[in-house]
mmCIF file of C-alpha atoms in Angstrom:
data_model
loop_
_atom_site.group_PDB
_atom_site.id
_atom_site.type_symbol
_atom_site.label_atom_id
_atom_site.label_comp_id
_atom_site.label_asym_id
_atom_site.label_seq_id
_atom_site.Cartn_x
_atom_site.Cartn_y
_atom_site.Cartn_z
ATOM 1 C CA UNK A 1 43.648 32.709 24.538
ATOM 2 C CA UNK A 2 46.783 31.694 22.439
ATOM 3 C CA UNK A 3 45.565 34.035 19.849
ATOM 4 C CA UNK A 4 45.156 36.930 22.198
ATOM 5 C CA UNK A 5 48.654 36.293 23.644
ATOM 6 C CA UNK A 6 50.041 37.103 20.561
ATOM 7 C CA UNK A 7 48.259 39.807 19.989
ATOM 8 C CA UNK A 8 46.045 39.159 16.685
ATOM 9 C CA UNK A 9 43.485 41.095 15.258
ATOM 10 C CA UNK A 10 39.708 39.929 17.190
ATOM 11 C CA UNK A 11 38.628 37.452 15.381
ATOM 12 C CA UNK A 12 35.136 37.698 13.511
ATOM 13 C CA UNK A 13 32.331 35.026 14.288
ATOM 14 C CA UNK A 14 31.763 33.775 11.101
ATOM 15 C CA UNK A 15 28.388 32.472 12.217
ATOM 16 C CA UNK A 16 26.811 35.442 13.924
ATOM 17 C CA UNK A 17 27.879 37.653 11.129
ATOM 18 C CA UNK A 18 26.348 35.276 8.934
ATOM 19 C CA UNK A 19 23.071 34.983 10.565
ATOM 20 C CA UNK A 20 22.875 39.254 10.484
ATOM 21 C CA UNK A 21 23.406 39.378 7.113
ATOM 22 C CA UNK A 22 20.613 37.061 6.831
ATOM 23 C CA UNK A 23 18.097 38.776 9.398
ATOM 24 C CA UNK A 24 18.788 42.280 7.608
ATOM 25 C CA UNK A 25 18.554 40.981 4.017
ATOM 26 C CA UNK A 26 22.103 42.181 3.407
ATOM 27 C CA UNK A 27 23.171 41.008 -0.179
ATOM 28 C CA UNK A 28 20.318 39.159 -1.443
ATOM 29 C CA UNK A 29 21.335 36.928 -3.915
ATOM 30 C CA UNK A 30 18.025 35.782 -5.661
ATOM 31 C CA UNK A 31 15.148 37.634 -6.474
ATOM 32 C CA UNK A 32 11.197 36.096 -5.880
ATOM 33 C CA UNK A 33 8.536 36.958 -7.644
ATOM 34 C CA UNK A 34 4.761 36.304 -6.709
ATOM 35 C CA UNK A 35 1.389 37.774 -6.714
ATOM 36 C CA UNK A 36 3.202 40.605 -8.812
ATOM 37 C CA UNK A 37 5.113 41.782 -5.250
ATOM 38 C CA UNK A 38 9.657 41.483 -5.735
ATOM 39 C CA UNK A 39 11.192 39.924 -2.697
ATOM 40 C CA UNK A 40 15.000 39.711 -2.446
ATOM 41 C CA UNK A 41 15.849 36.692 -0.738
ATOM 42 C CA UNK A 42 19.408 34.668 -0.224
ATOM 43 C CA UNK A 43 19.503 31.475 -1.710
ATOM 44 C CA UNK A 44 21.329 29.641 0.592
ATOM 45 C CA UNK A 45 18.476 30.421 3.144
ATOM 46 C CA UNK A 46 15.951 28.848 0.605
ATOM 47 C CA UNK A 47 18.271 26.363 0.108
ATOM 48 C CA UNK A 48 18.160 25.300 3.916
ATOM 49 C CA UNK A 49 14.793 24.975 4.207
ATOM 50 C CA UNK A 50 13.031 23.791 1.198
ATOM 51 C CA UNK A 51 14.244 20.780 -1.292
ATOM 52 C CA UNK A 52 12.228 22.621 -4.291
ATOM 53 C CA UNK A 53 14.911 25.181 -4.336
ATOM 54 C CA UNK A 54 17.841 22.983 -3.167
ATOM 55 C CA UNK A 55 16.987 20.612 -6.457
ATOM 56 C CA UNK A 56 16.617 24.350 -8.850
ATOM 57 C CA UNK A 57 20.529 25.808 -10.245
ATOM 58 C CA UNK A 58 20.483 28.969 -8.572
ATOM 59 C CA UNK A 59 23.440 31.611 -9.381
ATOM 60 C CA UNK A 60 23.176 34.954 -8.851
ATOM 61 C CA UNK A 61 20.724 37.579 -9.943
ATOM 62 C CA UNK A 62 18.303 34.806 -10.992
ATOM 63 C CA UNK A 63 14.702 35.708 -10.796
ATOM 64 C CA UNK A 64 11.871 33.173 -10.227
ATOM 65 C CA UNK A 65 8.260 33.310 -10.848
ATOM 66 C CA UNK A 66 5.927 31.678 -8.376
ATOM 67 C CA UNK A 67 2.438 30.301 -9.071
ATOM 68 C CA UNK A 68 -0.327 32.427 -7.498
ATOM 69 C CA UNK A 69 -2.671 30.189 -7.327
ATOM 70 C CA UNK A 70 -0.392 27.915 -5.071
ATOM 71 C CA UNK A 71 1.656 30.111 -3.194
ATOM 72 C CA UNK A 72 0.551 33.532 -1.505
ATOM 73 C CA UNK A 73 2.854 36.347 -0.500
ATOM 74 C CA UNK A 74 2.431 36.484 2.749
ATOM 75 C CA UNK A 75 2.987 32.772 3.241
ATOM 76 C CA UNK A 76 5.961 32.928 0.692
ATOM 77 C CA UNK A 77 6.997 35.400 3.636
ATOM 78 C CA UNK A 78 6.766 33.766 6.437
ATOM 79 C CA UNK A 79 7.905 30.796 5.022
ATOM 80 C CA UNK A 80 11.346 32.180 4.576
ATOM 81 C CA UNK A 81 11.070 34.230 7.792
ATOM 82 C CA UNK A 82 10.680 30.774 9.371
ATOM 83 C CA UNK A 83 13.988 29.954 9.263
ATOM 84 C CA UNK A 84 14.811 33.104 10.846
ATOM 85 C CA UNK A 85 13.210 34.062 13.359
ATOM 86 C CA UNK A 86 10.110 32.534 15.615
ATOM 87 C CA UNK A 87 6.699 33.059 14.413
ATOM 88 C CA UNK A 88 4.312 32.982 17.850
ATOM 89 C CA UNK A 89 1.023 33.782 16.520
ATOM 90 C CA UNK A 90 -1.113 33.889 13.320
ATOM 91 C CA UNK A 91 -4.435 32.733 12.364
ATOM 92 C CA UNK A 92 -5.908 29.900 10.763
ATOM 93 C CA UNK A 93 -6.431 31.274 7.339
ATOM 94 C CA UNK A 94 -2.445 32.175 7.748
ATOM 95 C CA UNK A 95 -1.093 28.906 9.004
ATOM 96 C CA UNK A 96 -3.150 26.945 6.266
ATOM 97 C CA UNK A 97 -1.399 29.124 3.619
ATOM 98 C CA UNK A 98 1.686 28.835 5.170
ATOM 99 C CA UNK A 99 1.576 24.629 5.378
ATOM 100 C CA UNK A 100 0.252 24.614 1.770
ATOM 101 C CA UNK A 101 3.319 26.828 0.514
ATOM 102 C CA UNK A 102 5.541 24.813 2.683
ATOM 103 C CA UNK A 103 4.227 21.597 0.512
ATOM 104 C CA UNK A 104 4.420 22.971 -2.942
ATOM 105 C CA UNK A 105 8.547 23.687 -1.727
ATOM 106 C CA UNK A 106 8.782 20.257 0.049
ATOM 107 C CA UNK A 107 9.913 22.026 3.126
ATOM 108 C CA UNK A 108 9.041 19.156 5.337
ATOM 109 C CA UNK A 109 10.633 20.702 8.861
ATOM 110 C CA UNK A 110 8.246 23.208 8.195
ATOM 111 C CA UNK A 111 5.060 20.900 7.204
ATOM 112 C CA UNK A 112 5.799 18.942 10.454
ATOM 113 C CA UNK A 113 5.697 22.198 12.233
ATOM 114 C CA UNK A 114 2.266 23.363 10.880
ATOM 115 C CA UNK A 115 0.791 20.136 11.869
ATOM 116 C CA UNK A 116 1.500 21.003 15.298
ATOM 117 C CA UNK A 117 0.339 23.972 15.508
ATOM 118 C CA UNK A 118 -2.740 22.826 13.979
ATOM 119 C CA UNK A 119 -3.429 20.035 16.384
ATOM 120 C CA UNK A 120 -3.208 22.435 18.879
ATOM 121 C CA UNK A 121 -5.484 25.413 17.169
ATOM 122 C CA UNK A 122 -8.207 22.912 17.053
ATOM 123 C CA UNK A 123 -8.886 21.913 21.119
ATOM 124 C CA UNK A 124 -12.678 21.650 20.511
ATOM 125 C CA UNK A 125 -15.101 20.216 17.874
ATOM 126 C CA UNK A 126 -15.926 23.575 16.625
ATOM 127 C CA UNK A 127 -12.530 24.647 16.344
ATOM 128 C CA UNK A 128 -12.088 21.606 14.185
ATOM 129 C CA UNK A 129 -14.996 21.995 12.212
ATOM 130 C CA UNK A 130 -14.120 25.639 11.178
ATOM 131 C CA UNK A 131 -10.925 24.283 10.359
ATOM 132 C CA UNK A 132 -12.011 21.542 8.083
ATOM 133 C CA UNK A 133 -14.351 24.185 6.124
ATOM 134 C CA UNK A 134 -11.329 26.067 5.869
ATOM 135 C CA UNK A 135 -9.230 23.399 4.496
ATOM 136 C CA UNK A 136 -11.660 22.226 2.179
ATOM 137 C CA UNK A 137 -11.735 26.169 1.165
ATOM 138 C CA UNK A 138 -8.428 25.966 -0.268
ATOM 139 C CA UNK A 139 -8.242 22.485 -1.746
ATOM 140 C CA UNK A 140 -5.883 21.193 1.537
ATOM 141 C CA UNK A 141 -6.432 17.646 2.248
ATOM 142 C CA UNK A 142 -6.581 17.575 6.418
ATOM 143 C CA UNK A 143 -9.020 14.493 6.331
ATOM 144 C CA UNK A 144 -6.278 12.254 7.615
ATOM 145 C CA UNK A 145 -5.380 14.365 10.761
ATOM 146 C CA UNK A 146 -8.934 15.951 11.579
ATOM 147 C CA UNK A 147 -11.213 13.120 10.788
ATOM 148 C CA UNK A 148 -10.646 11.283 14.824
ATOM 149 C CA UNK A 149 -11.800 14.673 16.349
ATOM 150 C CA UNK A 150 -15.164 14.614 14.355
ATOM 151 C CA UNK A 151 -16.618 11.976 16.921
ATOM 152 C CA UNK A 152 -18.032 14.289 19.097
ATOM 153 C CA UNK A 153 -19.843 16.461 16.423
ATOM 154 C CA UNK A 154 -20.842 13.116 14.068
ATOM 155 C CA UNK A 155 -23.988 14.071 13.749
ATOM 156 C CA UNK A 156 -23.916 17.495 12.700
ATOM 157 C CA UNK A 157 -21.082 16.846 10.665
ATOM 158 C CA UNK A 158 -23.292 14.369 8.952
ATOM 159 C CA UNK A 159 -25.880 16.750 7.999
ATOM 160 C CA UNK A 160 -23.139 19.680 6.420
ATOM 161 C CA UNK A 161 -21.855 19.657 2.816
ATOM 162 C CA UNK A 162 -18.266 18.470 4.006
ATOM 163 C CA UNK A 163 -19.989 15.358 4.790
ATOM 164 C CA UNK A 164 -21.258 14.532 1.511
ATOM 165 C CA UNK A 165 -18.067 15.592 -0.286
ATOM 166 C CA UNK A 166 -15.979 12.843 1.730
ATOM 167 C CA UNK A 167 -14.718 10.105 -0.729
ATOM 168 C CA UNK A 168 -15.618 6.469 0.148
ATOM 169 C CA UNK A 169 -12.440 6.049 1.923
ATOM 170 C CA UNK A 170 -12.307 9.351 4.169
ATOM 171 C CA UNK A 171 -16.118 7.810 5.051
ATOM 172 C CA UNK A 172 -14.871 4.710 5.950
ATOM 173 C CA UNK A 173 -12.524 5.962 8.430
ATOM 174 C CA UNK A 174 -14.788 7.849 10.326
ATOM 175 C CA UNK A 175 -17.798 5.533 10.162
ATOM 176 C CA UNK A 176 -15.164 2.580 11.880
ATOM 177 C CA UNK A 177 -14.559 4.945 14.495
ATOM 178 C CA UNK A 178 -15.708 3.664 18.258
ATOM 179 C CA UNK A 179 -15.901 6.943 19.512
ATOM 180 C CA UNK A 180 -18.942 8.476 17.248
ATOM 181 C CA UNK A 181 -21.308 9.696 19.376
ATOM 182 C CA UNK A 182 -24.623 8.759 18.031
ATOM 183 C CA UNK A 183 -27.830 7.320 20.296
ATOM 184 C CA UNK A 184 -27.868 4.009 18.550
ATOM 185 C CA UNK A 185 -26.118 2.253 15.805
ATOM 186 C CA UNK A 186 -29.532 2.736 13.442
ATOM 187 C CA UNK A 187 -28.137 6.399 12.829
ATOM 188 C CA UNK A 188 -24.797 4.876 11.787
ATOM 189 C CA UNK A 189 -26.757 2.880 9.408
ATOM 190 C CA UNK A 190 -28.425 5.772 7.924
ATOM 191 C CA UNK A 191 -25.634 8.087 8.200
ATOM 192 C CA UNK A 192 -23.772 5.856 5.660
ATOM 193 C CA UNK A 193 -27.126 5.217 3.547
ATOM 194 C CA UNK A 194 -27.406 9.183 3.124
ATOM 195 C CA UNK A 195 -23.868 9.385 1.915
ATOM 196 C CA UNK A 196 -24.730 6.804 -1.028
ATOM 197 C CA UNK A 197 -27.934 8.704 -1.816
ATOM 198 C CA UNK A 198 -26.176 12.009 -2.327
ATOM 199 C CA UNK A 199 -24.953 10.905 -5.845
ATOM 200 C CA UNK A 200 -27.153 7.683 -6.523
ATOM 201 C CA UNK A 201 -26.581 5.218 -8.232
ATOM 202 C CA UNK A 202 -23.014 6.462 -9.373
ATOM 203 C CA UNK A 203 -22.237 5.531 -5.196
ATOM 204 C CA UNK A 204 -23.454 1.980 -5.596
ATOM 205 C CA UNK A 205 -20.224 0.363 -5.917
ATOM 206 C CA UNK A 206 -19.663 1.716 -2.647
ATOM 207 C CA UNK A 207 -22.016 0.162 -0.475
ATOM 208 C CA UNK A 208 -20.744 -3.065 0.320
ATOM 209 C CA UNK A 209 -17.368 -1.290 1.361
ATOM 210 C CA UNK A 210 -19.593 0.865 3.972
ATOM 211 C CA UNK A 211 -21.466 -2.186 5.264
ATOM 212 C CA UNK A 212 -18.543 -3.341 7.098
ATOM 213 C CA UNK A 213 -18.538 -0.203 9.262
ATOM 214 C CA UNK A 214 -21.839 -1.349 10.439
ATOM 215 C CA UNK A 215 -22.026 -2.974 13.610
ATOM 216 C CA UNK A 216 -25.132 -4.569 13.315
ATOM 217 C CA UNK A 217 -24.627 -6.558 16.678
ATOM 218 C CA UNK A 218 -25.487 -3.093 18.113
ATOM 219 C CA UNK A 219 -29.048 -2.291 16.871
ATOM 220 C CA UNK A 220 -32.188 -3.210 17.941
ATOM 221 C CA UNK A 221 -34.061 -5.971 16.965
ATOM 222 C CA UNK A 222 -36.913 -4.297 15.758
ATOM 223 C CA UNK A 223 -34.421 -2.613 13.331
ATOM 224 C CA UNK A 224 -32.478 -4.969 12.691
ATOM 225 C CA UNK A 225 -35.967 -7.043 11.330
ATOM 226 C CA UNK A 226 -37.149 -3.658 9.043
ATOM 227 C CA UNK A 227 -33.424 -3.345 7.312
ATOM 228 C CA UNK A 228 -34.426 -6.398 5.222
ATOM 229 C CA UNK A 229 -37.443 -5.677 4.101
ATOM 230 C CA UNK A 230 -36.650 -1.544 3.580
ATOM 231 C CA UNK A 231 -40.758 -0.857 2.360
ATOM 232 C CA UNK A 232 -40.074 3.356 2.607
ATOM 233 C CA UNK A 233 -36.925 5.539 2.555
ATOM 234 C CA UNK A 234 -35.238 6.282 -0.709
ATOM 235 C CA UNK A 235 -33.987 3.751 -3.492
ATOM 236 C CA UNK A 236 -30.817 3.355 -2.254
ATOM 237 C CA UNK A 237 -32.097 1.864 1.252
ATOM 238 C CA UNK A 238 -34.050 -0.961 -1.496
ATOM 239 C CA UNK A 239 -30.909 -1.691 -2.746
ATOM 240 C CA UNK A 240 -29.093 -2.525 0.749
ATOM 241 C CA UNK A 241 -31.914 -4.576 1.554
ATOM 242 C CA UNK A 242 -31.352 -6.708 -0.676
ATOM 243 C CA UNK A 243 -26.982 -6.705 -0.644
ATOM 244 C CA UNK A 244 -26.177 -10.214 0.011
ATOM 245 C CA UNK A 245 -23.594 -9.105 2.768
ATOM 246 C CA UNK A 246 -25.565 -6.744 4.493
ATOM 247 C CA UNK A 247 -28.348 -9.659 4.808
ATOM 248 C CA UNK A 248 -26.250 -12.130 6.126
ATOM 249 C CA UNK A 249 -24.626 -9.632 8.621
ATOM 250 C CA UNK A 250 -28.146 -8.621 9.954
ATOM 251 C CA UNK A 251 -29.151 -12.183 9.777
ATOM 252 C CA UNK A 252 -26.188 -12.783 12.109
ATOM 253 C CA UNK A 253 -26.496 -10.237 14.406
ATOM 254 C CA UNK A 254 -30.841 -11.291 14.977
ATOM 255 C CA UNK A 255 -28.930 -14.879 15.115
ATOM 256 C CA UNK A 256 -26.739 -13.688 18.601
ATOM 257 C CA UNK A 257 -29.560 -11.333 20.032
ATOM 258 C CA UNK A 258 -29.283 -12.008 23.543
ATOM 259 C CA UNK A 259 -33.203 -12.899 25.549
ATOM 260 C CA UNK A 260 -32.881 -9.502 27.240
ATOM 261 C CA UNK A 261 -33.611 -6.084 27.124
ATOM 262 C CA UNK A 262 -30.511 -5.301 25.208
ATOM 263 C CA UNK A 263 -32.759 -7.252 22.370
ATOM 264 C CA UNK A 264 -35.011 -4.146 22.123
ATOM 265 C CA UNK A 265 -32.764 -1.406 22.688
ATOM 266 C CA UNK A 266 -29.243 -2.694 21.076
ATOM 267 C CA UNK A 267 -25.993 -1.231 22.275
ATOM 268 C CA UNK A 268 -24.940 -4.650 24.107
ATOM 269 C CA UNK A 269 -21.380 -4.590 22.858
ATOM 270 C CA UNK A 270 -18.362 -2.948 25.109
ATOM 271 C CA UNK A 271 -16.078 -0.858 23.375
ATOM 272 C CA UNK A 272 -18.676 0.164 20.830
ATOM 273 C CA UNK A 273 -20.269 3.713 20.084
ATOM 274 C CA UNK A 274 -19.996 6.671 22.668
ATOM 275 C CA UNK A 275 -24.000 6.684 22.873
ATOM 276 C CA UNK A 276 -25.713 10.079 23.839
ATOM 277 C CA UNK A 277 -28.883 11.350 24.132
ATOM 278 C CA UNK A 278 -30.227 15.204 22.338
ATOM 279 C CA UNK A 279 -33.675 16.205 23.290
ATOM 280 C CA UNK A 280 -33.962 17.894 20.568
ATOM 281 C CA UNK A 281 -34.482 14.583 18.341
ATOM 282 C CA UNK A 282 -37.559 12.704 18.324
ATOM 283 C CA UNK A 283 -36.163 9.381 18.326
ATOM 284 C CA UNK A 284 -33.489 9.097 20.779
ATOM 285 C CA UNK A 285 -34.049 7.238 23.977
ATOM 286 C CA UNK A 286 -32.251 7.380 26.952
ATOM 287 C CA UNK A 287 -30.725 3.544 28.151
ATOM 288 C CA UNK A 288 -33.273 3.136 31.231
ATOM 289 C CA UNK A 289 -36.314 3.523 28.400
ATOM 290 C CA UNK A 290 -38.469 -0.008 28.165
ATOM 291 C CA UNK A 291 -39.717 1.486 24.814
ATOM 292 C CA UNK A 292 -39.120 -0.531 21.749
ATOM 293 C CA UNK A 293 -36.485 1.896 19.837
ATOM 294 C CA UNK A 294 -36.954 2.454 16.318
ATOM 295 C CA UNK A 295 -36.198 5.188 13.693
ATOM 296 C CA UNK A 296 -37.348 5.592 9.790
ATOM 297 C CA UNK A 297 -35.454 7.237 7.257
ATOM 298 C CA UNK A 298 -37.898 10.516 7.266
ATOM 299 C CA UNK A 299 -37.287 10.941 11.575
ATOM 300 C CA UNK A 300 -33.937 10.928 10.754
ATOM 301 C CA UNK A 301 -33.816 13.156 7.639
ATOM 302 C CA UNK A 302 -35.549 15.909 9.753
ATOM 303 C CA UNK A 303 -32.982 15.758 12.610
ATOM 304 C CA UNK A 304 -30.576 15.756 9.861
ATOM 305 C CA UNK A 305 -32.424 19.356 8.526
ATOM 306 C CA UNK A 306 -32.595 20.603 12.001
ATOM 307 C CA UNK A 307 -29.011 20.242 13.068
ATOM 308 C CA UNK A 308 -28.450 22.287 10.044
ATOM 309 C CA UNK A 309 -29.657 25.693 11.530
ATOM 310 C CA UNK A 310 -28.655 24.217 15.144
ATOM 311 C CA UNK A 311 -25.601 25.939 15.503
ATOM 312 C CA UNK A 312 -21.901 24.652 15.676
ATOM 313 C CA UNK A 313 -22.267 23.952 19.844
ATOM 314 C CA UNK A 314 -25.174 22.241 19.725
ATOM 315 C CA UNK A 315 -23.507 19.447 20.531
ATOM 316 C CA UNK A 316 -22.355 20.269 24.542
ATOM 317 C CA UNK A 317 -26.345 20.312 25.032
ATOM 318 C CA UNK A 318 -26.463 16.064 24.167
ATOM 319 C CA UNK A 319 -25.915 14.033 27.344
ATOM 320 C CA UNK A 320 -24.644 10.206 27.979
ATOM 321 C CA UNK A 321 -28.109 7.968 27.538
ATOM 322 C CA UNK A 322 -26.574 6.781 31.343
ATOM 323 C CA UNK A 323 -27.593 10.039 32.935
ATOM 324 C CA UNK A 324 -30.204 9.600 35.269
ATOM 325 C CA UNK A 325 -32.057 12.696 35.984
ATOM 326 C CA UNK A 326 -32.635 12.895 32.252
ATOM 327 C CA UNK A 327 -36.444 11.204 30.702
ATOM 328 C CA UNK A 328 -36.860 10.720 27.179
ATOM 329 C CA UNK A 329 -40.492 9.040 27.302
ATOM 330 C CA UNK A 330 -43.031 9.417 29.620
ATOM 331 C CA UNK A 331 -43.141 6.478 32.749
#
């Protein structure tokens, strides 16, 4: 007002006309070169946004080269329209390159941002299967954020080629998860045996780290009593028999085997495995079955082959082994 009352020239806001010469590209200051494509960009607006380029001496008229095989550009563009103007939509493929350029600058406003929006592209198992694949696609490491949401679709995830590119550790992780849904701990076992066979015996030194995710308190007796003496399956199920730990964790579980019928079918334990039942596999058992439950390394390799071709929603038709109406074995 006191500038008005003396009658001075309007005064310019600094910031707005700041921000339009950013939104219109007026000026540019640097030019960015990838995938052979020339964008004119201001430095300071790189600057904001990404420590790669706050750390780089940029003056005027300097042109910089960016790796292909890291950076695309279209991500390169929307990572500097970020900082710009909102972004509402774009698909998978898109945000993925956009998160993996936002690395490579250490733009880590941006990287917190992608995460977000990929937590919430992925509201399903399939979603977050097809997400994974994705990942893995472009050599983007999403094990640590997706692996929890793989519970629901263990099994199938189990019998893909993700599965059996997981490293010991990204295995681990998942396999100590209480939330896999699996019909009893025996495919657990197996799960974990399968991974070791993949690349066997190079996997050996492995297998005591994986028999800790094992809760052996959980399986039936009748398995439990066959783990020791392993006399079919593949080499690798020879070799656990005979692991000193995994022996004295089955001989402790057969050791606290309650005299009930939790002594046939296992699954005693609360706050254990989210058990289900699929009709489509031979072996599972529902929890009001009185038969003995067992599996052997070839029932389970089969399911394994099936759920291959079974189709990425197979997994809404399994059921709790608690639902009533539903018979696994004839009365």
């Amino acid at each position: 007002n006191l500038w008005a009352a003396f009658g001075g020239p309007i005064r310019i806001n600094l910031v707005e006309n700041m921000i339009k010469v950013f939104t219109e590209n007026e000026r540019p200051t640097v030019m960015i070169i990838v995938e052979r494509k020339q964008f004119r960009c201001h430095a300071l607006v790189l600057q904001v946004i990404s420590k790669f380029f706050r750390d780089c001496m940029m003056e005027k008229s300097h042109i910089y080269h960016l790796p292909s095989s890291m950076v695309t550009a279209r991500s390169f563009v929307a990572l500097y329209r970020w900082a710009l103007e909102p972004i509402h939509c774009m698909t998978t493929t898109y945000l993925l390159q956009v998160l993996r350029t936002a690395q490579f600058f250490d733009c880590p406003e941006i990287v917190s941002n992608c995460w977000l929006a990929i937590e919430e592209s992925a509201p399903n198992p399939e979603c977050t299967v097809s997400l994974y694949q994705r990942a893995q696609e472009m050599k983007l490491n999403l094990e640590d954020h997706l692996l929890g949401k793989f519970s629901m679709v263990f099994l199938q995830f189990v019998a893909s080629q993700e599965f059996r590119q997981l490293n010991v550790s990204q295995l681990k992780r998942l396999l100590d998860l209480n939330t896999l849904w699996v019909n009893s701990e025996m495919e657990v076992y197996f799960a974990a045996a399968y991974w070791l066979s993949i690349e066997w015996p190079s996997r050996r030194r492995f297998a005591e780290k994986l028999v800790d995710s094992i809760q052996f308190d959980q399986m039936p007796i009748l398995f439990l009593s066959s783990i020791i003496r392993a006399t079919e399956g593949p080499p690798v199920l020879a070799y656990l028999a005979h692991l000193t730990e995994l022996t004295a964790a089955v001989r402790k579980a057969m050791d606290g085997v309650n005299v009930a019928a939790n002594k046939f079918q296992g699954r005693g334990k609360e706050n254990a495995r989210h058990w289900i039942y699929d009709q489509r596999a031979d072996h599972h058992h529902v929890a009001t079955c009185s038969r003995a439950q067992f599996v052997n390394w070839e029932e389970f390799a089969n399911y394994m082959k099936w759920l291959q071709s079974a189709g990425p929603k197979h997994w809404r038709t399994m059921v709790p082994i608690y639902e009533t109406r539903v018979r696994c074995c004839p009365p």
